[in-house]
CSV table of C-alpha atoms in Angstrom, one decimal:
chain,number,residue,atom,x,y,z
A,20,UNK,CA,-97.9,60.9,-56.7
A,21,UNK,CA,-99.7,58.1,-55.0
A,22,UNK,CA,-99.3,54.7,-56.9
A,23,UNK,CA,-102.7,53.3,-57.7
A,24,UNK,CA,-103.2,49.6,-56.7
A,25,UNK,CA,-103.3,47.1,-59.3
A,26,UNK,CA,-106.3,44.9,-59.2
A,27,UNK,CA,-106.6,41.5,-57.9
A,28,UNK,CA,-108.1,38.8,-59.6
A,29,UNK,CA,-108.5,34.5,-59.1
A,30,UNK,CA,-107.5,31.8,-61.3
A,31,UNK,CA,-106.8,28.6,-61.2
A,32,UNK,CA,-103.8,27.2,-63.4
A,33,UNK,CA,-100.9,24.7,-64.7
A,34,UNK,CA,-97.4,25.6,-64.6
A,35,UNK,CA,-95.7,25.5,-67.6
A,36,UNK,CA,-92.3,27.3,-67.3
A,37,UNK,CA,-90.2,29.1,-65.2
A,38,UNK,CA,-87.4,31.6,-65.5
A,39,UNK,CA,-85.1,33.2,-62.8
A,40,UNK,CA,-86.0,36.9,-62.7
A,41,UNK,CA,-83.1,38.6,-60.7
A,42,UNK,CA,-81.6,37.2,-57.3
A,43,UNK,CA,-84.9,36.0,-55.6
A,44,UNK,CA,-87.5,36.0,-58.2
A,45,UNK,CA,-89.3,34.2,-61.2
A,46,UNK,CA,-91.4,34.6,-64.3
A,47,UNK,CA,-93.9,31.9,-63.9
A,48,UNK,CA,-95.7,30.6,-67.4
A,49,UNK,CA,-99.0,29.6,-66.5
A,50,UNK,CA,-102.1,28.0,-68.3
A,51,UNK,CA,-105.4,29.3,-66.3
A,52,UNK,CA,-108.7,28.1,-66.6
A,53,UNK,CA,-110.0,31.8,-67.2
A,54,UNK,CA,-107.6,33.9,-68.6
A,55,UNK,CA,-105.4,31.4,-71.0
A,56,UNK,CA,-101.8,31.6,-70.9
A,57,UNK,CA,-100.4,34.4,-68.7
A,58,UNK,CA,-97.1,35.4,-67.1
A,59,UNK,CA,-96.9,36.1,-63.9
A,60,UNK,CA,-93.5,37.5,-61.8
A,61,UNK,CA,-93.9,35.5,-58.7
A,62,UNK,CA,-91.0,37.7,-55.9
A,63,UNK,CA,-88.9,36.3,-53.4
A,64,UNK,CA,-89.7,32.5,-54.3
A,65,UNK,CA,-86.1,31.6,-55.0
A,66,UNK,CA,-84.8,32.3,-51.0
A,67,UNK,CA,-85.6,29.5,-48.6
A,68,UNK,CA,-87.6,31.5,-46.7
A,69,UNK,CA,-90.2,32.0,-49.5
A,70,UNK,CA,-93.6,31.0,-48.0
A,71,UNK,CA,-94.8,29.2,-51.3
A,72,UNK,CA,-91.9,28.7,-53.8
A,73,UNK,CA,-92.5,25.1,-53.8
A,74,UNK,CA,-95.7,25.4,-55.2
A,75,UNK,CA,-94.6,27.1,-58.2
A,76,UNK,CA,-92.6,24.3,-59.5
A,77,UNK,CA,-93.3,23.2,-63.5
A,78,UNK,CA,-96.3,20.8,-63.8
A,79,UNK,CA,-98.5,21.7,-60.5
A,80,UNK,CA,-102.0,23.0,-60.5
A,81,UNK,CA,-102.1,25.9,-58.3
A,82,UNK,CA,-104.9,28.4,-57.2
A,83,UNK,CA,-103.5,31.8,-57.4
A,84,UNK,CA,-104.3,35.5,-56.6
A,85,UNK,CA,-102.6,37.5,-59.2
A,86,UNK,CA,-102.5,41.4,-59.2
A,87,UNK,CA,-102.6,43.4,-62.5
A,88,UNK,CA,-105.4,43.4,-65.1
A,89,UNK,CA,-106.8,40.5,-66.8
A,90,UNK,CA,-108.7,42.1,-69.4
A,91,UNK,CA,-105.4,43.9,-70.2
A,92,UNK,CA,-103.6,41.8,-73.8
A,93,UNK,CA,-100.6,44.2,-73.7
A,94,UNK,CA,-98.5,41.5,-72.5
A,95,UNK,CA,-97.3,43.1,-69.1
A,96,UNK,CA,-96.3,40.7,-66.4
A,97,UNK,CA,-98.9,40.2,-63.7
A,98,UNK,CA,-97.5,39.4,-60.0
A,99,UNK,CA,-98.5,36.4,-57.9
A,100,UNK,CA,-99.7,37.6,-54.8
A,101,UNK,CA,-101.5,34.1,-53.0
A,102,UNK,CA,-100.7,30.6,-54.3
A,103,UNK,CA,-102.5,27.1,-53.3
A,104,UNK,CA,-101.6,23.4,-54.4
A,105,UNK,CA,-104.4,21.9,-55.9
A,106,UNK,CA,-102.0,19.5,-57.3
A,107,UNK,CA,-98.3,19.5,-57.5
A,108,UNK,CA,-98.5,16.6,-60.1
A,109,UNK,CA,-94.5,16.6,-61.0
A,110,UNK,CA,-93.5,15.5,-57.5
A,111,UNK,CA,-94.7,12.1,-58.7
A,112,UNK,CA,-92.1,11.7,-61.4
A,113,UNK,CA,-89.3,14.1,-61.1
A,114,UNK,CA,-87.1,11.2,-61.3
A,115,UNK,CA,-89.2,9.3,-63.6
A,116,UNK,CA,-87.4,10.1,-67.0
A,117,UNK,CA,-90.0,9.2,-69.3
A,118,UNK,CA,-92.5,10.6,-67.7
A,119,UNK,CA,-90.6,13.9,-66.9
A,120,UNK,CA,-90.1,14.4,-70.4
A,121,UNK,CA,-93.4,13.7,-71.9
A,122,UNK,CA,-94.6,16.4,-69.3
A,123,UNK,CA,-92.4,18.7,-70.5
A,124,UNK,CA,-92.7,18.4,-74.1
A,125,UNK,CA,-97.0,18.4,-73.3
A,126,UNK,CA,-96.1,22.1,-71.5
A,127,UNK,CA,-94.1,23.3,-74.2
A,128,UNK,CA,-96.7,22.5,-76.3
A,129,UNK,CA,-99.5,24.0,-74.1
A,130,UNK,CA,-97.2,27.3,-74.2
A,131,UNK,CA,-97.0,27.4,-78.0
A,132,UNK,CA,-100.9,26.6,-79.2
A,133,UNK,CA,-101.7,29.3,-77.0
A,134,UNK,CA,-99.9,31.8,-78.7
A,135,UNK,CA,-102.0,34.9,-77.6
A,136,UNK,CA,-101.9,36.2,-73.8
A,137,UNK,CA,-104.8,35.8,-71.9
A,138,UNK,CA,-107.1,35.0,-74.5
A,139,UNK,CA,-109.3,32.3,-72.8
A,140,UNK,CA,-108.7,28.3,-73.9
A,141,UNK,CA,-111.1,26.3,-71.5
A,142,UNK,CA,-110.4,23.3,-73.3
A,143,UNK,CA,-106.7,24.0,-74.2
A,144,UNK,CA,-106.1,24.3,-70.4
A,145,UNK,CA,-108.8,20.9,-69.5
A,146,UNK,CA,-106.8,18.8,-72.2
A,147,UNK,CA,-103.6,20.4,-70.9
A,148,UNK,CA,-104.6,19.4,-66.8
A,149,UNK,CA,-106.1,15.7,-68.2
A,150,UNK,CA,-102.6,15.0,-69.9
A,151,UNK,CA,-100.6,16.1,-66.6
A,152,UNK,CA,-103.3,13.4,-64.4
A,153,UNK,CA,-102.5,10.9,-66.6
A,154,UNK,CA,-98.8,10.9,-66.4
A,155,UNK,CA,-99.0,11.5,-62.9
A,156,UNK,CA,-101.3,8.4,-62.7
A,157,UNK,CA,-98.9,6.3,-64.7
A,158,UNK,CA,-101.6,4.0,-66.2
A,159,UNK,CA,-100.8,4.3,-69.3
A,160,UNK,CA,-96.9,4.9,-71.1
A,161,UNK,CA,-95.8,8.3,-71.0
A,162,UNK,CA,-95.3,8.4,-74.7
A,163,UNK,CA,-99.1,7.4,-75.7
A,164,UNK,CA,-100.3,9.9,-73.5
A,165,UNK,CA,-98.1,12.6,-75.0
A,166,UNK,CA,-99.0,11.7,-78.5
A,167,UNK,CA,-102.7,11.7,-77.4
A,168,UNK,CA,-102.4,14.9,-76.0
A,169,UNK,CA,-100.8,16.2,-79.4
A,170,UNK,CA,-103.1,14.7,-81.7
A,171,UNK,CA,-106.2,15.9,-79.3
A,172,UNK,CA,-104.4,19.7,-78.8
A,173,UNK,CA,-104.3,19.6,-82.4
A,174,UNK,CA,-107.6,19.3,-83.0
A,175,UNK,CA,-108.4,22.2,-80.8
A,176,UNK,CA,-105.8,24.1,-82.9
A,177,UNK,CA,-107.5,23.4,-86.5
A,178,UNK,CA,-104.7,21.2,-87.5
A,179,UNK,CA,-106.4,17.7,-86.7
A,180,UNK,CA,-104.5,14.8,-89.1
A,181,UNK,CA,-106.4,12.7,-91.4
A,182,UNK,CA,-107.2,9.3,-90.4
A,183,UNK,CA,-110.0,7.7,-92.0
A,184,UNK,CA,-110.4,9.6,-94.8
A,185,UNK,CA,-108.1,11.2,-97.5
A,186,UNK,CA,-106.3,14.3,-96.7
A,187,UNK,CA,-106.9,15.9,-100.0
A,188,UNK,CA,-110.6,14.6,-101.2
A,189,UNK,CA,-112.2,13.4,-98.5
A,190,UNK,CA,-112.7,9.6,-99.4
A,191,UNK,CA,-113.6,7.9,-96.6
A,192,UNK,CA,-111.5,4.7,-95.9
A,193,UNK,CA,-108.4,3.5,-94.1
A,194,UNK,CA,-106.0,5.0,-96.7
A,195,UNK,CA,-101.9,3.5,-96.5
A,196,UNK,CA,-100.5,6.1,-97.4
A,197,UNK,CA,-99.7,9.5,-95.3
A,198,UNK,CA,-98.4,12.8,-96.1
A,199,UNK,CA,-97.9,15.7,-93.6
A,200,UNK,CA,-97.4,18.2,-96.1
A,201,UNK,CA,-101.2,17.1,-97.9
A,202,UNK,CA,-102.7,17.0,-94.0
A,203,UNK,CA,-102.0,13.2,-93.4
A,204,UNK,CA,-103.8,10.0,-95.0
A,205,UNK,CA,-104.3,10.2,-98.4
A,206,UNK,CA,-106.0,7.8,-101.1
A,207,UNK,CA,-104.0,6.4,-104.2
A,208,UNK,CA,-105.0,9.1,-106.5
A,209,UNK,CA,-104.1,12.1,-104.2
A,210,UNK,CA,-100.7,10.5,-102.9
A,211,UNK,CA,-97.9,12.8,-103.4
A,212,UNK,CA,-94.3,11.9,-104.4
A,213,UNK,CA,-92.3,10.9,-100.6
A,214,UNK,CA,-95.4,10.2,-99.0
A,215,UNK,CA,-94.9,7.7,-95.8
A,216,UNK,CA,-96.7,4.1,-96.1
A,217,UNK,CA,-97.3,3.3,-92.3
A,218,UNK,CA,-98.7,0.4,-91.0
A,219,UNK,CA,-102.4,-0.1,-90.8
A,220,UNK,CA,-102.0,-1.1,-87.1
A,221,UNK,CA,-99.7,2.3,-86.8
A,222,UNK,CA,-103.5,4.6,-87.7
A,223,UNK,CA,-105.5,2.5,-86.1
A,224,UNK,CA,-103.5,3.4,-83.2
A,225,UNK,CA,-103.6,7.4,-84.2
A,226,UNK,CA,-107.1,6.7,-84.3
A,227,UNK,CA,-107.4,5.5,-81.1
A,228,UNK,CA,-105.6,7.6,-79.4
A,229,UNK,CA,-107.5,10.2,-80.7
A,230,UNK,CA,-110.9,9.1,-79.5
A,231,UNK,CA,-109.7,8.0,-76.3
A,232,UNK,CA,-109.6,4.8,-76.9
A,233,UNK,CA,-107.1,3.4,-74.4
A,234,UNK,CA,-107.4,-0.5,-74.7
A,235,UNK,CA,-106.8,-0.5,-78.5
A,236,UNK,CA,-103.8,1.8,-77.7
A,237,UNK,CA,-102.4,0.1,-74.5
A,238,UNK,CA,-102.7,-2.7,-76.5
A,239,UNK,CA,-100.6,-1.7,-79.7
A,240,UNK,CA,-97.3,-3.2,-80.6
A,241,UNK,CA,-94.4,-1.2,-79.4
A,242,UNK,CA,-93.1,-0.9,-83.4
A,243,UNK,CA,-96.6,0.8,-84.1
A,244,UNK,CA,-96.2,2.8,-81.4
A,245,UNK,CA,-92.8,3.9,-82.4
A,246,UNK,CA,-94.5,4.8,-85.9
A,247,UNK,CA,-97.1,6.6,-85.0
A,248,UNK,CA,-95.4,8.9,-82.6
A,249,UNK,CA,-92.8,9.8,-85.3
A,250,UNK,CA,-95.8,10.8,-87.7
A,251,UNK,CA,-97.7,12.5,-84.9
A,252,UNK,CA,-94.6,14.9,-84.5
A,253,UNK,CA,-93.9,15.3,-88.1
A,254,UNK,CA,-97.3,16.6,-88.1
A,255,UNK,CA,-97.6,18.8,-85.1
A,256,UNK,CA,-93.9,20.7,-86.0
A,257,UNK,CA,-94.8,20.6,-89.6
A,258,UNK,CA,-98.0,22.9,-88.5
A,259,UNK,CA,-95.7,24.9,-85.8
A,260,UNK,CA,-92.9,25.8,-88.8
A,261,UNK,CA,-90.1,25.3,-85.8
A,262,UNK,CA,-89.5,22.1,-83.6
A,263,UNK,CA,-90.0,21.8,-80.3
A,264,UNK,CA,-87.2,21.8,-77.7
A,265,UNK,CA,-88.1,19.0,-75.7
A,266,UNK,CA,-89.6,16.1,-78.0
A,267,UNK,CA,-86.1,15.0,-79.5
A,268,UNK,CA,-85.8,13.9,-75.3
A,269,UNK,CA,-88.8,12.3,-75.1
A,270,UNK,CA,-87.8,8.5,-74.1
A,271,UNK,CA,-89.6,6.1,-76.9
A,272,UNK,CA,-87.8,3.4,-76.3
C-alpha cells in the first residue's frame, strides 16, 4: 500500500526541551507562534553530520517546517523537516549560571501553562520569546525577569495574585498581609490564620514587575527581591498542585 504523505506546515517557535529519541534522534518541545505547544521528533540531529542539530538546542527561536497535521490534538509527534535560527538566544549564557537557570525554569513553565497540544497561545508564546530576549540582553537580573515572566504568564493563565486589593473582598489598598491559599493580599478582616506579612517595598515590587515597570524593580533592595520571588513561587506552584523542577536552582543570591 502506498504511504500517503503527511502534510507540511510553517511555524515559528521557542525550544523548550529536548529528549534523546534512539541513537541519532530527538523529541523537540516547542512553543509556536501558531500552533501552541507541539512535539516534534527532529531525526539524525544527534550525529555530527546533522545539517541543523545546532539549531535545535533549548532556548533558540527557530523557523521550522514540520510534517504531520496541525489541526490534529491527538498528541502524535510531528517531524521536523526544515529548521532556521531566528535566534539561538542560549548561546549567550550557556555558562552564565543565573541566567541559564532562570531560562530554564521560564521554559518549564512555558511547557506546563500550555498544557493542551497545539491549542494556539499567541501571547503565551510572545511573553514566553520577551522573557528569553531579556535574559539574553542581560539588562536586567535574571531573577526579576523570571519572576516577571511568572507573575505576567499567570495572568494569562487566570491565576494573577492580588496586589492592590484584597484577595477575598476586593478592597482596594496596599493590604500587608498575603495569603496564597486566599489568592494573595488580603485586608485585616479576611486574613487567614499563617498568612505572610511581607514588606510593603516587597508588593510594590510584585507590582512593578507586573506592569513592566523596570526602574522601580531594578531599583528594589536585594532583601525585597528575595521576598517577593519566594511569594511569587509559592503562588505559581500553589496554582500548578506540583513544583517545578528547575526553580529550587534558580540562583537568588
Amino acid at each position: 500500500m502506498a504511504r500517503i504523505p503527511r502534510q507540511l506546515y510553517r511555524d515559528d517557535g521557542l525550544v523548550l526541551r529536548v529528549q534523546k529519541l534512539g541513537e541519532s534522534d530527538r523529541i523537540i518541545t516547542l512553543l509556536t507562534r501558531h500552533h501552541g505547544r507541539l512535539r516534534a521528533v527532529a531525526r539524525g540531529v544527534r550525529r555530527t553530520t546533522s545539517r541543523f542539530g545546532a539549531r535545535l538546542e533549548p532556548f533558540g527561536h527557530v523557523d521550522l517546517q514540520l510534517a504531520g497535521d496541525p489541526k490534529d490534538h491527538g498528541g502524535g509527534l510531528h517531524t521536523v523537516s526544515q529548521v532556521e535560527a531566528v535566534e539561538l538566544y542560549g548561546k549567550r549564557f550557556l555558562a552564565d549560571y543565573p541566567r541559564y537557570t532562570a531560562a530554564s525554569a521560564v521554559a518549564e513553565t512555558a511547557e506546563r501553562l500550555t498544557p493542551v497540544e497545539r491549542e494556539p497561545s499567541l501571547r503565551m508564546f510572545q511573553l514566553t520569546l520577551g522573557a528569553m530576549r531579556a535574559l539574553a540582553a542581560g539588562e536586567h537580573l535574571a531573577t526579576l525577569v523570571l519572576d516577571a515572566y511568572l507573575l505576567r504568564g499567570m495572568g494569562l493563565a487566570g491565576w494573577a495574585p492580588a496586589i492592590t486589593e484584597c484577595a477575598v473582598c476586593g478592597e482596594p489598598g496596599t493590604h500587608r498581609a498575603f495569603s496564597v491559599p486566599a489568592g494573595g493580599s488580603v485586608c485585616p478582616d479576611c486574613r487567614p490564620p499563617g498568612a505572610a506579612h511581607p514588606a510593603p517595598a516587597t508588593l510594590e515590587l510584585m507590582s512593578a514587575l507586573a506592569k513592566g515597570d523596570w526602574r522601580t524593580a531594578d531599583g528594589a533592595d536585594p532583601s525585597h527581591q528575595r521576598e517577593c520571588s519566594g511569594l511569587v513561587a509559592a503562588h505559581l506552584q500553589w496554582h500548578l498542585e506540583r513544583g517545578l523542577r528547575s526553580l529550587p536552582l534558580v540562583d537568588r543570591s
